[in-house]
């Protein structure tokens, strides 16, 4: 049995923007399904690079022939695909329930196994394809950035250092960490061309705001005051900053999500 697709990835309004391993990212060059009242907005949105994007998973190209994804992200699938919960016993369910409650991610990430294809819901955010091997086998992800990953990767809840300061700064206490060798798809409010990647060697980066998308687990992530005293922080006009200290890699955006066109329209 074979399925042949027409006007999907080869459509005149569709552009293949990235491809890595079993993942493909397609981008719709304009929103054509609009009514006359929305046409002007859709036109200028496309000119400002506000476009719908979709992640396509070709399961036969993954070594494990299986991917995990955020709950509710699947739009349609075709071919030999067996959906499953990704839960392996009561103990595994309890661990994932706890991890989901502390990281803010969905507790259960469904898995899709086989040799067919799975297409995710469209998003107006940018989709990044990262190989965890390039991060020395481990990557920690900012809340809400996770989209999908090779099912062979291990998921862990990573606790931030200095929890009290994190709460004061509005940060969560835990982030999702992925370990092993495989690909992960992330959502970003800015395109890859604008992302800043820094490799630290026993050094420190301080960022005002949640601009980081991913960082190495070898880095110590804390939330700290910009100066040693409360009075000094008030005088400088700054408050708390996110601090990444040690040796490892960090990938962060140059602007906050709220200042990026289309960032608030993500699916």
XYZ file of N, CA and C in Angstrom:
801
model
N 0.840 -1.196 0.000
C 0.000 0.000 0.000
C 0.877 1.248 0.000
N 0.506 2.232 -0.830
C 1.311 3.439 -0.979
C 0.404 4.658 -1.054
N 0.840 5.734 -0.435
C 0.128 7.007 -0.515
C 1.030 8.009 -1.228
N 0.494 8.653 -2.253
C 1.233 9.697 -2.973
C 0.555 11.030 -2.678
N 1.372 12.024 -2.267
C 0.837 13.329 -1.919
C 1.120 14.321 -3.044
N 0.152 15.159 -3.306
C 0.294 16.237 -4.271
C -0.073 17.558 -3.588
N 0.649 18.619 -3.964
C 0.397 19.954 -3.430
C 0.558 19.987 -1.908
N 1.526 19.226 -1.420
C 1.841 19.246 0.013
C 3.164 19.977 0.185
N 4.257 19.282 0.236
C 5.554 19.947 0.355
C 6.004 20.562 -0.971
N 5.346 20.169 -2.080
C 5.725 20.692 -3.388
C 4.748 21.742 -3.892
N 3.866 22.242 -3.033
C 2.890 23.240 -3.448
C 3.536 24.566 -3.797
N 2.873 25.339 -4.649
C 3.422 26.627 -5.082
C 3.513 27.622 -3.930
N 2.684 27.449 -2.913
C 2.684 28.369 -1.778
C 3.510 27.838 -0.604
N 4.212 26.719 -0.843
C 4.956 26.048 0.235
C 6.444 26.040 -0.075
N 7.247 26.296 0.958
C 8.697 26.274 0.818
C 9.299 25.392 1.896
N 10.195 24.497 1.495
C 10.923 23.674 2.454
C 12.074 24.508 3.003
N 12.009 24.840 4.303
C 12.998 25.747 4.883
C 14.098 25.050 5.658
N 13.859 23.825 6.102
C 14.879 23.097 6.864
C 14.601 21.607 6.765
N 15.670 20.836 6.813
C 15.545 19.377 6.774
C 16.752 18.779 7.491
N 16.468 17.902 8.453
C 17.554 17.284 9.214
C 17.070 15.952 9.749
N 17.778 14.893 9.393
C 17.358 13.570 9.821
C 15.953 13.276 9.330
N 15.077 12.898 10.250
C 13.701 12.593 9.882
C 12.765 13.784 9.917
N 13.272 14.973 10.229
C 12.431 16.166 10.320
C 12.524 17.019 9.060
N 11.383 17.566 8.658
C 11.320 18.582 7.613
C 10.456 19.723 8.125
N 10.825 20.945 7.764
C 10.047 22.119 8.136
C 9.562 22.791 6.863
N 8.248 22.949 6.752
C 7.687 23.637 5.600
C 7.085 24.954 6.048
N 7.102 25.930 5.143
C 6.617 27.267 5.449
C 5.669 27.720 4.351
N 4.495 28.185 4.747
C 3.514 28.711 3.798
C 3.845 30.172 3.519
N 4.065 30.496 2.256
C 4.551 31.820 1.905
C 3.524 32.926 2.134
N 2.255 32.571 2.144
C 1.203 33.529 2.471
C -0.014 32.765 2.963
N -0.845 33.432 3.756
C -2.108 32.846 4.194
C -3.147 33.121 3.116
N -3.437 32.120 2.312
C -4.343 32.304 1.185
C -5.804 32.085 1.567
N -6.063 31.383 2.650
C -7.440 31.099 3.066
C -7.936 32.205 3.990
N -8.122 33.388 3.431
C -8.579 34.538 4.203
C -9.789 35.162 3.518
N -10.580 35.879 4.305
C -11.709 36.596 3.718
C -11.286 38.026 3.410
N -12.108 38.787 2.681
C -11.714 40.153 2.283
C -11.352 41.059 3.453
N -11.955 40.851 4.620
C -11.676 41.697 5.766
C -10.297 41.420 6.364
N -9.733 40.230 6.087
C -8.438 39.849 6.642
C -7.315 39.946 5.620
N -7.649 40.230 4.370
C -6.667 40.169 3.289
C -5.518 41.148 3.494
N -5.825 42.380 3.897
C -4.773 43.376 4.088
C -3.802 42.954 5.183
N -4.341 42.469 6.306
C -3.501 42.009 7.409
C -2.637 40.830 6.973
N -3.224 39.866 6.238
C -2.478 38.692 5.782
C -1.363 39.086 4.821
N -1.609 40.078 3.975
C -0.611 40.514 3.004
C 0.615 41.094 3.708
N 0.376 42.037 4.615
C 1.505 42.671 5.297
C 2.192 41.710 6.275
N 1.429 40.760 6.817
C 2.031 39.752 7.686
C 3.057 38.930 6.921
N 2.711 38.520 5.689
C 3.648 37.727 4.890
C 4.890 38.538 4.532
N 4.728 39.838 4.315
C 5.870 40.685 3.990
C 6.808 40.836 5.186
N 6.260 40.700 6.399
C 7.064 40.827 7.612
C 7.510 39.468 8.148
N 7.433 38.449 7.316
C 7.890 37.095 7.656
C 7.026 36.439 8.732
N 5.782 36.874 8.881
C 4.837 36.229 9.782
C 4.101 35.181 8.957
N 4.566 33.954 9.061
C 4.045 32.885 8.206
C 3.789 31.627 9.025
N 2.878 30.812 8.519
C 2.608 29.529 9.167
C 3.700 28.531 8.785
N 4.112 27.748 9.777
C 5.133 26.730 9.556
C 4.667 25.415 10.167
N 5.094 24.309 9.550
C 4.721 22.994 10.049
C 5.929 22.074 10.100
N 5.927 21.214 11.115
C 6.961 20.200 11.259
C 6.431 18.877 10.743
N 7.190 18.242 9.853
C 6.824 16.946 9.281
C 7.838 15.912 9.748
N 7.352 14.804 10.304
C 8.222 13.742 10.820
C 8.158 12.539 9.889
N 9.277 12.187 9.279
C 9.386 10.988 8.441
C 9.957 9.872 9.322
N 9.094 9.042 9.858
C 9.506 8.084 10.880
C 10.567 7.105 10.388
N 10.533 6.757 9.119
C 11.494 5.778 8.610
C 12.916 6.328 8.575
N 13.086 7.635 8.746
C 14.415 8.237 8.719
C 15.022 8.397 10.118
N 14.238 8.089 11.152
C 14.762 8.127 12.515
C 15.349 6.767 12.872
N 16.509 6.731 13.518
C 17.086 5.442 13.920
C 16.130 4.605 14.764
N 15.347 5.268 15.616
C 14.408 4.556 16.479
C 13.064 4.320 15.809
N 12.855 4.933 14.632
C 11.561 4.872 13.934
C 10.424 5.352 14.828
N 10.750 6.284 15.754
C 9.753 6.721 16.722
C 10.074 8.135 17.190
N 9.035 8.977 17.323
C 9.214 10.335 17.829
C 8.253 10.595 18.984
N 8.664 11.494 19.873
C 7.797 12.011 20.933
C 7.403 13.427 20.549
N 6.268 13.897 21.057
C 5.865 15.265 20.784
C 4.942 15.789 21.870
N 4.774 17.100 21.891
C 3.877 17.707 22.849
C 2.463 17.168 22.647
N 1.750 16.973 23.728
C 0.382 16.478 23.649
C -0.471 17.441 22.841
N -1.250 16.894 21.911
C -2.140 17.695 21.092
C -1.490 18.337 19.886
N -0.195 18.065 19.646
C 0.513 18.719 18.540
C 0.263 18.058 17.197
N -0.126 16.780 17.181
C -0.321 16.061 15.921
C -1.524 16.598 15.149
N -1.327 16.849 13.837
C -2.432 17.281 12.984
C -2.962 16.136 12.131
N -2.070 15.439 11.420
C -2.479 14.261 10.661
C -1.288 13.336 10.437
N -1.591 12.076 10.160
C -0.541 11.081 9.921
C -0.981 10.140 8.814
N -0.012 9.477 8.186
C -0.297 8.575 7.086
C 0.741 7.460 7.044
N 0.313 6.296 6.548
C 1.226 5.163 6.418
C 1.244 4.316 7.672
N 2.318 3.577 7.824
C 2.474 2.677 8.971
C 2.885 3.497 10.186
N 1.907 3.928 10.979
C 2.155 4.731 12.182
C 1.319 4.161 13.314
N 1.980 3.831 14.422
C 1.274 3.332 15.605
C 1.427 4.349 16.735
N 0.346 5.069 17.054
C 0.403 5.996 18.195
C 0.435 5.219 19.510
N 1.124 5.759 20.496
C 1.132 5.166 21.821
C 1.356 6.273 22.843
N 1.040 5.982 24.068
C 1.110 6.998 25.118
C 2.530 7.336 25.531
N 3.474 6.440 25.315
C 4.838 6.661 25.790
C 5.027 6.302 27.238
N 3.998 5.716 27.870
C 4.072 5.317 29.275
C 4.446 3.844 29.358
N 5.441 3.548 30.167
C 5.910 2.172 30.314
C 5.745 1.727 31.770
N 4.515 1.495 32.135
C 4.232 1.016 33.484
C 3.802 2.124 34.418
N 3.285 1.718 35.600
C 2.772 2.667 36.584
C 3.871 3.568 37.130
N 5.063 3.008 37.353
C 6.172 3.810 37.867
C 6.580 4.887 36.889
N 6.627 4.539 35.601
C 6.982 5.519 34.575
C 5.930 6.616 34.502
N 4.650 6.245 34.628
C 3.572 7.234 34.606
C 3.704 8.216 35.766
N 4.006 7.697 36.956
C 4.157 8.564 38.130
C 5.312 9.539 37.949
N 6.440 9.050 37.409
C 7.600 9.920 37.202
C 7.281 11.019 36.195
N 6.593 10.655 35.111
C 6.270 11.644 34.087
C 5.241 12.640 34.585
N 4.334 12.184 35.443
C 3.342 13.093 36.014
C 4.024 14.140 36.877
N 4.977 13.708 37.677
C 5.716 14.642 38.536
C 6.555 15.585 37.682
N 7.248 15.046 36.683
C 8.093 15.888 35.830
C 7.259 16.925 35.094
N 6.106 16.523 34.594
C 5.251 17.469 33.897
C 4.732 18.568 34.794
N 4.433 18.229 36.063
C 3.889 19.225 36.983
C 4.924 20.266 37.370
N 6.196 19.904 37.363
C 7.221 20.856 37.788
C 7.835 21.623 36.623
N 7.842 21.029 35.409
C 8.454 21.706 34.272
C 7.478 22.579 33.503
N 6.170 22.360 33.704
C 5.184 23.124 32.957
C 4.889 22.528 31.597
N 5.623 21.488 31.211
C 5.347 20.795 29.958
C 4.246 19.760 30.195
N 3.670 19.245 29.087
C 2.643 18.222 29.236
C 3.254 16.989 29.892
N 2.535 16.405 30.850
C 3.056 15.254 31.586
C 3.276 14.072 30.655
N 2.340 13.847 29.756
C 2.435 12.722 28.839
C 2.723 13.242 27.442
N 3.835 12.818 26.878
C 4.193 13.176 25.512
C 3.965 11.954 24.632
N 2.919 11.967 23.811
C 2.620 10.790 22.980
C 3.755 10.471 22.024
N 3.864 9.201 21.683
C 4.889 8.746 20.754
C 4.219 8.153 19.516
N 4.906 8.280 18.392
C 4.412 7.743 17.128
C 5.531 6.912 16.517
N 5.245 5.636 16.294
C 6.259 4.685 15.836
C 5.830 4.057 14.519
N 6.800 3.791 13.642
C 6.506 3.126 12.386
C 7.399 3.628 11.276
N 6.852 3.610 10.054
C 7.612 4.044 8.886
C 6.861 5.087 8.073
N 5.730 5.558 8.580
C 4.936 6.562 7.876
C 5.377 7.970 8.217
N 4.478 8.939 8.032
C 4.787 10.328 8.337
C 3.750 10.886 9.315
N 4.193 11.821 10.139
C 3.321 12.516 11.088
C 3.563 14.010 10.911
N 2.484 14.761 10.719
C 2.575 16.204 10.539
C 1.965 16.912 11.730
N 2.674 17.896 12.272
C 2.212 18.610 13.450
C 1.361 19.813 13.062
N 0.617 20.330 14.040
C -0.207 21.516 13.830
C 0.677 22.700 13.414
N 0.161 23.578 12.556
C 0.965 24.737 12.137
C 1.174 25.717 13.277
N 2.263 26.457 13.204
C 2.594 27.475 14.198
C 3.162 28.690 13.480
N 2.969 29.861 14.055
C 3.567 31.072 13.497
C 4.974 31.310 14.048
N 5.396 30.484 14.973
C 6.762 30.596 15.479
C 7.734 29.904 14.519
N 9.012 30.120 14.746
C 10.045 29.489 13.939
C 10.395 28.134 14.558
N 10.742 27.176 13.715
C 11.036 25.821 14.173
C 12.528 25.554 14.001
N 13.180 25.182 15.097
C 14.615 24.897 15.103
C 14.835 23.398 15.220
N 15.752 22.863 14.437
C 16.113 21.451 14.495
C 17.512 21.341 15.084
N 17.596 20.791 16.295
C 18.872 20.682 16.989
C 19.242 19.219 17.191
N 20.531 18.923 17.009
C 21.058 17.588 17.277
C 21.681 17.614 18.674
N 21.153 16.809 19.586
C 21.647 16.802 20.961
C 23.117 16.392 21.003
N 23.567 15.645 20.011
C 24.978 15.265 19.937
C 25.868 16.496 19.847
N 25.390 17.540 19.162
C 26.158 18.781 19.045
C 26.263 19.513 20.376
N 25.430 19.128 21.326
C 25.437 19.732 22.661
C 26.097 18.774 23.668
N 26.965 17.909 23.162
C 27.673 16.929 24.005
C 26.715 16.008 24.742
N 25.616 15.675 24.080
C 24.713 14.660 24.616
C 23.702 15.135 25.621
N 23.556 16.457 25.804
C 22.574 16.966 26.759
C 22.155 18.385 26.437
N 20.858 18.690 26.558
C 20.358 20.025 26.289
C 19.186 20.311 27.222
N 19.160 21.519 27.800
C 18.060 21.954 28.643
C 17.271 23.009 27.876
N 15.953 22.924 27.951
C 15.081 23.724 27.095
C 14.233 24.666 27.936
N 14.089 25.881 27.461
C 13.235 26.868 28.126
C 11.773 26.407 28.064
N 10.993 26.782 29.065
C 9.582 26.400 29.124
C 8.849 26.808 27.844
N 8.089 25.877 27.288
C 7.271 26.157 26.119
C 7.981 26.014 24.793
N 9.299 25.742 24.784
C 10.040 25.656 23.522
C 9.986 24.266 22.900
N 9.701 23.237 23.708
C 9.731 21.861 23.200
C 8.578 21.606 22.239
N 8.896 20.961 21.107
C 7.885 20.594 20.118
C 7.878 19.098 19.863
N 9.050 18.525 19.587
C 9.135 17.093 19.298
C 10.586 16.654 19.449
N 10.799 15.332 19.574
C 12.160 14.806 19.676
C 12.173 13.332 19.316
N 13.368 12.845 19.011
C 13.570 11.416 18.815
C 13.201 10.706 20.115
N 12.378 9.672 20.011
C 11.875 8.995 21.213
C 12.975 8.306 22.009
N 14.147 8.140 21.415
C 15.244 7.486 22.133
C 15.887 8.409 23.164
N 15.622 9.714 23.092
C 16.197 10.655 24.039
C 15.529 10.514 25.407
N 16.320 10.650 26.464
C 15.819 10.574 27.834
C 15.387 11.948 28.310
N 14.208 12.032 28.925
C 13.670 13.292 29.441
C 13.897 13.362 30.955
N 14.357 14.518 31.425
C 14.553 14.716 32.862
C 14.089 16.112 33.259
N 13.687 16.258 34.502
C 13.363 17.567 35.064
C 14.613 18.110 35.731
N 15.081 19.279 35.273
C 16.301 19.881 35.797
C 15.938 21.074 36.664
N 16.376 21.053 37.924
C 16.020 22.109 38.865
C 16.990 23.275 38.758
N 16.438 24.483 38.809
C 17.250 25.685 38.772
C 17.954 25.868 40.123
N 19.138 26.454 40.102
C 19.836 26.782 41.346
C 19.191 28.015 41.970
N 19.271 28.124 43.275
C 18.705 29.243 44.035
C 17.216 29.416 43.728
N 16.384 28.457 44.129
C 14.947 28.505 43.841
C 14.249 29.762 44.321
N 14.642 30.303 45.466
C 13.961 31.480 46.002
C 14.084 32.675 45.068
N 15.285 32.862 44.494
C 15.484 33.966 43.554
C 14.716 33.721 42.266
N 14.621 32.467 41.857
C 13.880 32.142 40.642
C 12.413 32.510 40.784
N 11.835 32.215 41.932
C 10.428 32.551 42.184
C 10.239 34.062 42.151
N 11.160 34.786 42.763
C 11.073 36.244 42.777
C 11.186 36.821 41.376
N 11.953 36.158 40.523
C 12.131 36.653 39.162
C 11.101 36.143 38.188
N 10.107 35.378 38.685
C 9.050 34.889 37.820
C 9.436 33.685 36.989
N 10.551 33.037 37.306
C 10.997 31.863 36.581
C 10.408 30.600 37.214
N 10.274 29.539 36.411
C 9.894 28.256 36.952
C 11.078 27.624 37.661
N 10.795 26.655 38.505
C 11.866 26.012 39.263
C 12.542 24.899 38.487
N 11.874 24.401 37.442
C 12.408 23.274 36.689
C 12.331 23.556 35.194
N 13.244 22.954 34.461
C 13.225 22.978 33.000
C 13.369 21.555 32.483
N 12.935 21.342 31.260
C 13.037 20.027 30.641
C 14.434 19.810 30.084
N 15.066 18.685 30.450
C 16.366 18.320 29.918
C 16.249 17.076 29.055
N 16.964 17.047 27.940
C 16.983 15.896 27.033
C 18.406 15.377 26.940
N 18.552 14.042 26.998
C 19.881 13.436 27.016
C 19.941 12.251 26.054
N 21.101 12.113 25.396
C 21.309 11.002 24.472
C 21.796 11.509 23.127
N 21.540 10.729 22.095
C 21.920 11.093 20.733
C 20.662 11.079 19.862
N 20.291 12.230 19.373
C 19.090 12.325 18.560
C 18.708 13.773 18.329
N 17.662 13.981 17.543
C 17.217 15.313 17.173
C 16.071 15.777 18.058
N 15.997 17.092 18.227
C 14.876 17.709 18.930
C 14.434 18.923 18.122
N 13.122 19.119 18.018
C 12.550 20.268 17.324
C 12.029 21.254 18.364
N 12.457 22.512 18.261
C 12.086 23.547 19.216
C 11.351 24.678 18.507
N 10.512 25.382 19.265
C 9.857 26.582 18.756
C 10.608 27.806 19.261
N 10.760 28.785 18.385
C 11.468 30.005 18.727
C 10.685 31.211 18.199
N 10.723 32.310 18.941
C 10.049 33.531 18.502
C 10.845 34.286 17.453
N 12.108 33.924 17.272
C 12.937 34.569 16.253
C 13.557 33.496 15.369
N 13.921 33.837 14.113
C 14.534 32.851 13.225
C 15.950 32.489 13.661
N 16.437 31.374 13.160
C 17.792 30.921 13.503
C 18.833 31.978 13.146
N 18.609 32.727 12.070
C 19.587 33.719 11.640
C 19.806 34.812 12.690
N 18.844 35.011 13.594
C 18.979 36.051 14.612
C 19.437 35.507 15.961
N 19.454 34.197 16.117
C 19.829 33.617 17.404
C 21.321 33.783 17.672
N 21.646 34.000 18.921
C 23.038 34.119 19.351
C 23.429 32.817 20.045
N 24.543 32.228 19.634
C 25.055 31.009 20.259
C 26.407 31.331 20.886
N 26.526 31.046 22.167
C 27.767 31.332 22.893
C 28.294 30.056 23.525
N 29.561 29.768 23.292
C 30.249 28.663 23.952
C 31.083 29.243 25.089
N 30.730 28.894 26.313
C 31.421 29.404 27.496
C 32.506 28.429 27.946
N 33.630 28.971 28.341
C 34.723 28.184 28.898
C 35.066 28.766 30.268
N 34.458 28.209 31.283
C 34.644 28.686 32.653
C 34.386 30.188 32.730
N 33.227 30.590 32.208
C 32.882 32.010 32.166
C 31.403 32.171 32.539
N 30.872 33.375 32.362
C 29.501 33.647 32.794
C 28.808 34.572 31.795
N 27.507 34.352 31.595
C 26.663 35.246 30.809
C 25.457 35.605 31.666
N 25.135 36.911 31.730
C 23.966 37.385 32.468
C 22.985 37.995 31.479
N 21.747 37.550 31.546
C 20.728 37.975 30.578
C 19.540 38.558 31.322
N 19.127 39.733 30.911
C 17.972 40.389 31.515
C 16.705 39.903 30.810
N 16.044 38.920 31.398
C 14.833 38.369 30.797
C 15.031 36.942 30.322
N 13.914 36.304 29.975
C 13.943 34.905 29.544
C 14.196 34.826 28.048
N 15.407 35.191 27.643
C 15.770 35.178 26.226
C 16.387 33.854 25.796
N 16.869 33.056 26.739
C 17.514 31.789 26.400
C 16.476 30.788 25.907
N 16.833 30.048 24.887
C 15.972 28.992 24.354
C 16.474 27.629 24.803
N 17.800 27.467 24.838
C 18.388 26.194 25.263
C 19.796 26.436 25.771
N 20.242 25.544 26.670
C 21.601 25.650 27.200
C 22.086 24.270 27.647
N 23.387 24.166 27.841
C 23.993 22.900 28.244
C 23.723 22.619 29.715
N 23.499 21.351 30.068
C 23.298 20.998 31.478
C 24.545 21.201 32.322
N 25.695 21.374 31.682
C 26.931 21.624 32.425
C 26.990 23.055 32.941
N 26.107 23.928 32.460
C 26.064 25.304 32.940
C 25.188 25.384 34.183
N 25.596 26.169 35.145
C 24.789 26.413 36.338
C 23.872 27.600 36.048
N 22.565 27.357 36.093
C 21.574 28.391 35.816
C 21.023 28.917 37.135
N 21.205 30.211 37.378
C 20.687 30.843 38.585
C 19.982 32.141 38.215
N 19.191 32.650 39.140
C 18.584 33.978 39.021
C 19.173 34.832 40.136
N 19.791 35.968 39.763
C 20.514 36.769 40.734
C 20.203 38.253 40.558
N 20.498 39.031 41.592
C 20.395 40.480 41.490
C 21.562 41.010 40.660
N 21.331 42.119 39.979
C 22.383 42.685 39.141
C 23.534 43.242 39.958
N 23.243 43.679 41.192
C 24.294 44.138 42.097
C 24.152 43.398 43.414
N 25.121 43.549 44.291
C 25.132 42.798 45.537
C 24.083 43.286 46.536
N 23.621 44.508 46.382
C 22.663 45.043 47.338
C 21.358 45.402 46.663
N 20.276 45.387 47.426
C 18.974 45.791 46.905
C 18.985 47.253 46.487
N 19.684 48.095 47.245
C 19.753 49.515 46.917
C 20.479 49.718 45.598
N 21.567 48.958 45.415
C 22.312 49.070 44.164
C 21.493 48.632 42.969
N 20.697 47.577 43.128
C 19.848 47.103 42.040
C 18.807 48.138 41.674
N 18.236 48.778 42.715
C 17.229 49.802 42.463
C 17.849 51.008 41.773
N 19.053 51.391 42.183
C 19.723 52.556 41.610
C 20.110 52.320 40.153
N 20.451 51.085 39.825
C 20.872 50.776 38.454
C 19.695 50.650 37.505
N 18.481 50.591 38.052
C 17.306 50.446 37.199
C 17.059 49.021 36.779
N 17.873 48.099 37.238
C 17.724 46.686 36.921
C 17.307 45.926 38.170
N 16.781 44.740 38.010
C 16.392 43.923 39.140
C 17.122 42.604 39.132
N 16.423 41.531 38.763
C 17.008 40.202 38.698
C 17.361 39.832 37.259
N 18.441 39.078 37.114
C 18.865 38.618 35.793
C 19.088 37.108 35.836
N 18.959 36.493 34.686
C 19.259 35.070 34.555
C 20.758 34.917 34.300
N 21.393 34.053 35.081
C 22.846 33.902 35.011
C 23.195 32.464 34.633
N 24.072 32.322 33.637
C 24.534 31.010 33.178
C 26.043 30.981 33.377
N 26.503 30.065 34.209
C 27.895 30.099 34.668
C 28.552 28.729 34.471
N 29.806 28.737 33.966
C 30.547 27.491 33.830
C 31.048 27.274 32.418
N 31.052 26.014 31.999
C 31.519 25.638 30.667
C 30.389 24.920 29.932
N 30.040 25.423 28.764
C 28.950 24.829 27.993
C 28.447 25.807 26.949
N 27.301 25.494 26.375
C 26.728 26.296 25.283
C 25.383 26.850 25.685
N 25.090 28.056 25.190
C 23.774 28.662 25.395
C 23.321 29.286 24.084
N 22.046 29.136 23.775
C 21.448 29.714 22.577
C 20.324 30.643 23.028
N 20.425 31.926 22.650
C 19.428 32.877 23.121
C 19.072 33.888 22.036
N 17.898 34.508 22.212
C 17.383 35.479 21.254
C 17.872 36.886 21.603
N 17.988 37.768 20.615
C 18.436 39.132 20.892
C 17.322 40.039 21.400
N 16.070 39.610 21.260
C 14.934 40.413 21.711
C 13.936 39.511 22.417
N 13.132 40.094 23.298
C 12.116 39.336 24.019
C 10.979 38.968 23.086
N 10.277 37.888 23.408
C 9.210 37.381 22.557
C 8.132 38.418 22.319
N 7.815 39.222 23.318
C 6.747 40.203 23.182
C 7.055 41.310 22.189
N 8.343 41.428 21.780
C 8.726 42.470 20.841
C 8.973 41.924 19.449
N 8.580 40.655 19.224
C 8.783 40.031 17.923
C 7.451 39.950 17.210
N 7.395 40.432 15.962
C 6.154 40.386 15.195
C 5.696 38.951 15.028
N 4.432 38.696 15.361
C 3.870 37.369 15.162
C 4.125 36.416 16.289
N 4.945 36.800 17.278
C 5.277 35.868 18.347
C 4.053 35.505 19.176
N 3.122 36.426 19.277
C 1.940 36.169 20.085
C 0.866 35.407 19.347
N 1.118 35.090 18.067
C 0.109 34.393 17.276
C 0.430 32.936 17.096
N 1.387 32.410 17.866
C 1.765 31.012 17.730
C 0.600 30.107 18.033
N 0.584 28.941 17.321
C -0.515 28.006 17.526
C -0.371 27.299 18.839
